[in-house]
Coordinates of C-alpha atoms in Angstrom, one line a residue:
M11 CA 0.0 0.0 0.0
G12 CA 2.9 2.3 0.5
V13 CA 3.9 1.6 -3.1
A14 CA 0.3 2.3 -4.3
G15 CA 0.0 5.5 -2.4
M16 CA 3.4 6.8 -3.4
T17 CA 2.8 5.9 -7.0
A18 CA -0.5 7.9 -7.1
G19 CA 1.2 10.8 -5.4
C20 CA 4.3 10.7 -7.4
A21 CA 2.4 10.4 -10.8
F22 CA 0.9 13.8 -9.9
L23 CA 3.9 15.4 -8.1
Y24 CA 6.6 14.4 -10.5
G25 CA 4.7 13.5 -13.6
L26 CA 3.4 16.9 -14.5
P27 CA 6.5 17.7 -16.7
Y28 CA 4.9 15.5 -19.3
L29 CA 2.3 18.3 -19.8
L30 CA 5.1 20.7 -20.8
P31 CA 4.5 20.3 -24.6
R32 CA 0.8 20.9 -24.2
L33 CA 1.4 24.0 -21.9
R34 CA 3.8 25.4 -24.5
A35 CA 1.3 24.9 -27.2
D36 CA -1.1 27.0 -25.2
G37 CA 1.3 29.9 -25.5
L38 CA 3.5 29.6 -22.3
S39 CA 7.3 29.9 -22.6
L40 CA 9.5 27.0 -21.4
T41 CA 10.4 28.8 -18.3
Q42 CA 6.7 29.7 -17.5
A43 CA 5.5 26.1 -18.2
A44 CA 8.4 24.7 -16.2
T45 CA 7.5 26.9 -13.2
L46 CA 3.9 25.8 -13.5
V47 CA 4.7 22.1 -13.4
A48 CA 6.9 22.7 -10.4
C49 CA 4.0 24.2 -8.4
P50 CA 3.1 21.0 -6.5
I51 CA 6.7 20.8 -5.2
F52 CA 6.4 24.2 -3.7
G53 CA 3.2 23.1 -1.9
L54 CA 5.0 20.0 -0.7
L55 CA 7.8 22.0 0.8
A56 CA 5.4 23.8 3.1
T57 CA 4.0 20.7 4.7
L58 CA 6.5 17.8 4.7
V59 CA 7.9 18.4 8.2
G60 CA 4.3 19.0 9.6
W61 CA 3.0 15.7 8.1
G62 CA 6.1 13.9 9.5
A63 CA 5.5 15.3 13.0
L64 CA 1.8 14.2 12.7
A65 CA 2.9 10.7 11.8
D66 CA 5.3 10.6 14.7
R67 CA 2.5 11.6 17.0
Y68 CA -0.7 10.0 15.7
G69 CA 0.4 7.2 13.3
E70 CA 0.8 6.7 9.5
R71 CA -2.5 5.4 8.2
G72 CA -4.7 8.4 8.9
V73 CA -2.0 10.9 7.8
I74 CA -1.5 9.2 4.4
A75 CA -5.3 8.7 3.7
L76 CA -6.1 12.3 4.7
G77 CA -3.4 13.8 2.5
L78 CA -4.0 11.7 -0.6
G79 CA -7.7 12.3 -0.4
G80 CA -7.2 16.1 -0.1
A81 CA -4.9 16.0 -3.1
G82 CA -7.5 14.2 -5.2
V83 CA -10.2 16.6 -4.4
V84 CA -8.1 19.7 -5.2
L85 CA -6.9 18.1 -8.4
L86 CA -10.5 17.6 -9.5
G87 CA -10.9 21.3 -9.0
A88 CA -7.7 22.0 -11.0
S89 CA -9.1 20.2 -13.9
V90 CA -11.9 22.8 -14.4
V91 CA -10.1 26.1 -13.6
S92 CA -8.9 28.4 -16.4
G93 CA -5.8 30.5 -16.4
P94 CA -2.2 29.7 -15.2
V95 CA -2.6 31.6 -12.0
A96 CA -5.6 29.6 -10.9
L97 CA -4.2 26.3 -12.1
G98 CA -0.8 27.1 -10.3
A99 CA -2.7 27.8 -7.0
C100 CA -4.6 24.5 -7.2
L101 CA -1.4 22.6 -7.9
V102 CA 0.3 24.2 -4.9
L103 CA -2.5 23.1 -2.6
A104 CA -2.6 19.6 -4.1
G105 CA 1.1 19.3 -3.6
A106 CA 0.8 20.4 0.0
A107 CA -1.8 17.6 0.7
A108 CA 0.1 14.9 -1.1
G109 CA 3.2 15.5 1.0
S110 CA 1.6 13.2 3.7
V111 CA 2.5 10.1 1.8
N112 CA 6.1 11.1 1.3
A113 CA 6.6 11.8 5.0
A114 CA 4.7 8.9 6.5
S115 CA 5.1 6.0 4.3
G116 CA 8.8 5.9 4.9
R117 CA 8.1 5.8 8.6
L118 CA 6.0 2.6 8.1
I119 CA 9.1 0.9 6.7
L120 CA 11.2 1.8 9.8
G121 CA 8.5 0.3 12.0
W122 CA 7.6 -2.9 10.2
F123 CA 11.1 -4.1 8.9
G124 CA 14.4 -5.0 10.6
A125 CA 17.8 -3.6 9.7
A126 CA 18.6 -6.6 7.4
E127 CA 15.4 -6.1 5.4
R128 CA 15.0 -2.4 5.5
G129 CA 17.0 -1.4 2.5
L130 CA 15.1 -3.7 0.2
A131 CA 11.8 -2.8 1.7
M132 CA 12.6 1.0 1.3
G133 CA 13.7 0.2 -2.2
I134 CA 10.3 -1.4 -2.9
R135 CA 8.6 1.7 -1.5
Q136 CA 10.9 4.0 -3.5
M137 CA 10.0 2.2 -6.7
A138 CA 6.8 4.3 -6.5
Q139 CA 8.5 7.4 -7.7
P140 CA 9.7 6.1 -11.0
L141 CA 6.6 3.9 -11.4
G142 CA 4.4 7.1 -10.9
V143 CA 6.5 8.9 -13.4
A144 CA 6.2 5.9 -15.8
V145 CA 2.4 6.1 -15.5
A146 CA 2.5 9.8 -16.2
A147 CA 4.8 9.4 -19.2
V148 CA 2.4 6.9 -20.8
V149 CA -1.0 8.6 -20.0
V150 CA -0.4 12.4 -19.6
P151 CA 1.0 13.3 -23.1
V152 CA -2.1 11.8 -24.8
L153 CA -4.8 13.5 -22.7
S154 CA -6.0 16.9 -22.5
R155 CA -5.0 19.1 -19.6
A156 CA -8.3 18.5 -17.9
G157 CA -8.2 14.8 -18.7
A158 CA -4.7 14.4 -17.3
L159 CA -5.6 16.1 -14.0
T160 CA -8.8 14.1 -13.6
F161 CA -6.9 10.9 -14.1
L162 CA -4.2 11.9 -11.6
A163 CA -7.0 12.9 -9.1
A164 CA -8.7 9.5 -9.5
G165 CA -5.5 7.7 -8.6
C166 CA -5.1 9.8 -5.4
L167 CA -8.7 9.2 -4.3
A168 CA -8.6 5.5 -5.0
T169 CA -5.4 4.9 -3.1
A170 CA -6.5 7.1 -0.2
A171 CA -9.5 4.9 0.3
L172 CA -7.4 1.7 0.1
V173 CA -4.9 3.0 2.6
A174 CA -7.6 3.8 5.0
V175 CA -8.9 0.2 4.9
V176 CA -5.7 -1.8 4.5
V177 CA -2.7 -0.1 6.3
R178 CA -2.1 -0.9 9.9
D179 CA 0.3 1.2 12.0
P180 CA 3.3 -0.5 13.5
A181 CA 3.4 -0.7 17.3
R182 CA 5.6 2.1 18.5
S183 CA 7.5 -0.3 20.8
A184 CA 8.2 -2.6 17.8
A185 CA 10.1 0.1 15.9
A186 CA 13.8 -0.5 15.8
G187 CA 16.1 2.0 17.4
G188 CA 18.2 4.5 15.6
A189 CA 21.9 5.2 15.7
T190 CA 21.5 7.8 18.5
G191 CA 19.2 5.9 20.8
N192 CA 16.8 8.2 22.4
G193 CA 19.0 11.3 22.0
N194 CA 18.7 14.3 19.6
P195 CA 20.2 13.0 16.3
Y196 CA 21.1 16.6 15.2
R197 CA 23.9 16.9 17.7
A198 CA 26.2 15.2 15.2
P199 CA 26.7 16.3 11.5
V200 CA 25.7 13.0 10.0
L201 CA 22.0 13.9 9.3
W202 CA 23.1 17.3 7.8
R203 CA 25.5 15.5 5.4
L204 CA 22.8 13.0 4.5
Y205 CA 20.4 15.9 3.8
G206 CA 23.0 17.7 1.7
A207 CA 23.9 14.6 -0.3
G208 CA 20.3 13.7 -0.9
A209 CA 19.5 17.3 -2.1
L210 CA 22.5 17.3 -4.5
L211 CA 21.4 14.0 -6.1
V212 CA 17.9 15.1 -6.7
F213 CA 19.2 17.8 -9.1
P214 CA 20.4 15.4 -11.7
Q215 CA 17.3 13.2 -11.2
F216 CA 15.0 16.0 -11.9
A217 CA 17.1 17.5 -14.6
V218 CA 16.4 14.3 -16.5
A219 CA 12.8 13.8 -15.4
T220 CA 11.8 17.3 -16.2
F221 CA 13.8 18.0 -19.4
G222 CA 14.3 14.5 -20.9
L223 CA 11.1 14.5 -23.0
V224 CA 11.3 18.1 -24.2
F225 CA 15.1 17.4 -25.0
L226 CA 14.1 14.5 -27.3
V227 CA 11.4 16.7 -28.9
D228 CA 13.5 19.7 -29.3
S229 CA 16.9 18.3 -30.2
S230 CA 16.1 14.9 -31.8
G231 CA 12.8 15.6 -33.4
W232 CA 10.8 13.0 -31.5
D233 CA 7.1 13.3 -31.0
A234 CA 5.9 13.7 -27.4
A235 CA 4.1 10.3 -27.2
T236 CA 7.1 8.3 -28.5
A237 CA 9.4 10.1 -26.2
G238 CA 7.1 9.4 -23.4
R239 CA 7.0 5.7 -24.0
L240 CA 10.8 5.6 -24.1
L241 CA 11.1 7.4 -20.8
A242 CA 8.4 5.2 -19.3
V243 CA 10.5 2.1 -20.1
A244 CA 13.5 4.0 -18.5
A245 CA 11.4 4.8 -15.4
F246 CA 10.7 1.1 -14.9
G247 CA 14.5 0.5 -15.2
G248 CA 14.8 3.2 -12.4
A249 CA 12.4 1.3 -10.2
A250 CA 14.5 -1.9 -10.6
A251 CA 17.6 0.1 -9.9
R252 CA 16.1 1.2 -6.5
L253 CA 15.3 -2.3 -5.6
L254 CA 18.8 -3.5 -6.5
A255 CA 20.4 -0.7 -4.6
G256 CA 18.3 -1.5 -1.4
W257 CA 19.2 -5.2 -1.7
W258 CA 22.8 -4.3 -2.1
S259 CA 22.8 -2.1 0.9
D260 CA 21.3 -4.8 3.1
R261 CA 24.0 -7.3 1.9
A262 CA 26.8 -4.7 2.4
G263 CA 25.5 -3.6 5.8
S264 CA 25.8 0.0 4.7
R265 CA 23.5 2.5 3.0
T266 CA 26.2 5.2 2.3
G267 CA 28.8 3.0 0.7
P268 CA 26.6 2.0 -2.2
M269 CA 25.2 5.5 -2.3
R270 CA 28.6 7.1 -2.9
I271 CA 29.4 4.6 -5.7
L272 CA 26.0 5.2 -7.4
A273 CA 26.5 9.0 -7.1
G274 CA 29.8 8.7 -8.9
T275 CA 28.1 6.6 -11.6
T276 CA 25.4 9.2 -12.0
A277 CA 28.1 11.9 -12.5
V278 CA 29.7 9.9 -15.3
V279 CA 26.5 9.1 -17.1
L280 CA 25.3 12.8 -16.9
A281 CA 28.6 14.0 -18.3
L282 CA 28.1 11.6 -21.3
L283 CA 24.6 13.0 -21.7
A284 CA 26.0 16.5 -21.7
A285 CA 28.5 15.4 -24.4
G286 CA 25.7 13.8 -26.4
A287 CA 23.6 17.0 -26.2
A288 CA 26.7 18.9 -27.5
G289 CA 26.6 16.9 -30.6
V290 CA 28.6 13.7 -30.0
P291 CA 26.9 11.2 -32.4
G292 CA 25.1 8.1 -31.0
V293 CA 25.4 9.2 -27.4
A294 CA 22.5 11.4 -26.5
V295 CA 19.5 9.0 -26.5
V296 CA 21.5 6.0 -24.9
A297 CA 23.0 8.3 -22.2
L298 CA 19.5 9.8 -21.5
V299 CA 18.0 6.4 -20.9
A300 CA 20.9 5.4 -18.7
A301 CA 20.7 8.7 -16.7
A302 CA 17.0 8.1 -16.2
V303 CA 17.8 4.8 -14.6
V304 CA 20.8 5.4 -12.5
S305 CA 20.0 9.0 -11.3
V306 CA 17.0 7.7 -9.2
S307 CA 18.9 4.7 -7.8
T308 CA 20.2 6.5 -4.6
N309 CA 16.9 7.9 -3.4
G310 CA 15.8 4.9 -1.3
L311 CA 19.3 4.6 0.3
S312 CA 19.3 8.2 1.5
F313 CA 15.8 7.9 3.0
T314 CA 16.7 4.6 4.7
A315 CA 19.9 6.1 6.1
V316 CA 18.1 9.1 7.5
A317 CA 15.3 7.0 9.1
E318 CA 17.8 4.6 10.7
Y319 CA 20.1 7.2 12.0
A320 CA 17.2 9.3 13.4
G321 CA 15.4 6.4 15.1
P322 CA 11.7 5.9 15.6
G323 CA 11.2 8.9 17.9
W324 CA 12.5 11.3 15.3
A325 CA 12.1 9.5 12.0
G326 CA 8.9 11.3 10.7
R327 CA 10.4 14.7 11.3
A328 CA 13.8 13.7 10.0
L329 CA 12.3 12.3 6.8
G330 CA 10.1 15.4 6.5
I331 CA 13.2 17.7 6.7
H332 CA 15.1 15.4 4.2
G333 CA 12.1 15.5 1.8
T334 CA 11.9 19.2 2.2
G335 CA 15.4 19.7 1.1
Q336 CA 15.1 17.3 -1.7
N337 CA 11.9 18.7 -3.0
G338 CA 13.2 22.3 -2.6
V339 CA 15.9 21.4 -5.1
A340 CA 13.4 19.6 -7.3
A341 CA 11.2 22.7 -7.3
L342 CA 14.1 25.0 -8.3
T343 CA 15.4 22.5 -10.9
A344 CA 12.6 23.1 -13.4
P345 CA 12.6 27.0 -13.6
V346 CA 16.4 27.3 -13.1
L347 CA 17.3 24.8 -15.8
G348 CA 14.5 26.0 -18.0
A349 CA 16.3 29.4 -18.0
V350 CA 19.8 27.6 -18.5
V351 CA 18.5 25.7 -21.4
T352 CA 16.9 28.8 -23.0
H353 CA 20.2 30.9 -22.7
A354 CA 23.0 28.3 -22.7
G355 CA 21.6 25.1 -24.1
Y356 CA 21.1 21.5 -23.0
P357 CA 24.9 20.6 -22.8
V358 CA 25.4 23.2 -20.0
A359 CA 22.3 22.1 -18.2
F360 CA 23.2 18.5 -18.1
A361 CA 26.9 19.2 -17.3
S362 CA 25.7 21.1 -14.2
A363 CA 23.7 18.1 -13.1
A364 CA 26.8 15.9 -13.5
L365 CA 28.8 18.3 -11.3
A366 CA 26.1 18.1 -8.5
A367 CA 26.4 14.3 -8.5
A368 CA 30.2 14.5 -8.2
V369 CA 29.9 16.8 -5.2
A370 CA 27.5 14.4 -3.6
V371 CA 30.1 11.7 -3.6
V372 CA 32.2 13.9 -1.2
V373 CA 29.3 15.0 1.0
T374 CA 27.9 11.6 1.7
P375 CA 29.1 10.4 5.0
L376 CA 31.1 7.1 5.1
H377 CA 29.1 5.7 8.0
A378 CA 25.4 6.5 9.0
R379 CA 24.0 3.3 10.4
A380 CA 23.6 2.0 13.9

């Protein structure tokens, strides 16, 4: 159910870039349209920590169901409004509501799974982000704006009802302890380094997710539907990469060791994509697909490391802060890189994403597990 709820929420939160060609056809510039599709993330930023604190205090089931249900209702309203300002306001509100599933579903993993299983379990949960993007990649480009928003609303409402019926909160006494026992985990720099590394690694992830389709359309002459199908396949590869990364971290007994290796791999692949965008023949499409797979692979590892280090008494808030930093970068990625693409081109945009992944290798702590 965590996967189902996250998939519905992520299809909306992170799948709206597939509306970019239609929004541009309506007369918006790339920068304006990119800002509009980032609006849900701005709403998310305002509420993630609050949702996490509510989950710490009252449990996960009610928090997830309430948030997803609220997002679905607001998205239905967004499907009938006119004008970019009204649409943007609705998207901000829906994103604020959908933040519940991001903060609380990770806490469920901490409560129900032991340390030797938690990486794979969180990897399964984190599959939802690329799966949600894959659903959006297939469906959103072929629907009208109103039809796409109605489809996304239906997914949120259906999974909210299922979560309310199926999910059972873990007993608080059953949750495994964190690396700091009952103490304040912010007294050491480990969480802050995890936050920083996670935020840096979101930049290449959303550079590819936001501009992959429009790059294929603008630079390679693909039609939006075909490009969406290719990126949907890549998103399923990204889901598998998250599973494998979680399994690897369980076997290695470390979240941050695999995270550093995958961050370095992401930097290399994004550098190849930048070279392909600059005109190196035969590189661009292959590198884009590879980047769509590997750039999402570290997300579950960073969430698991944060939850484990914080412990059950702090996990909801810690994950909320972690998600706030990541989604803050995600929200800025679309408008900032939209401007970079407009004035400097795709090679510079993708090269900057490669640099962020390289810096994340250094920022990621060597050890962050109890």
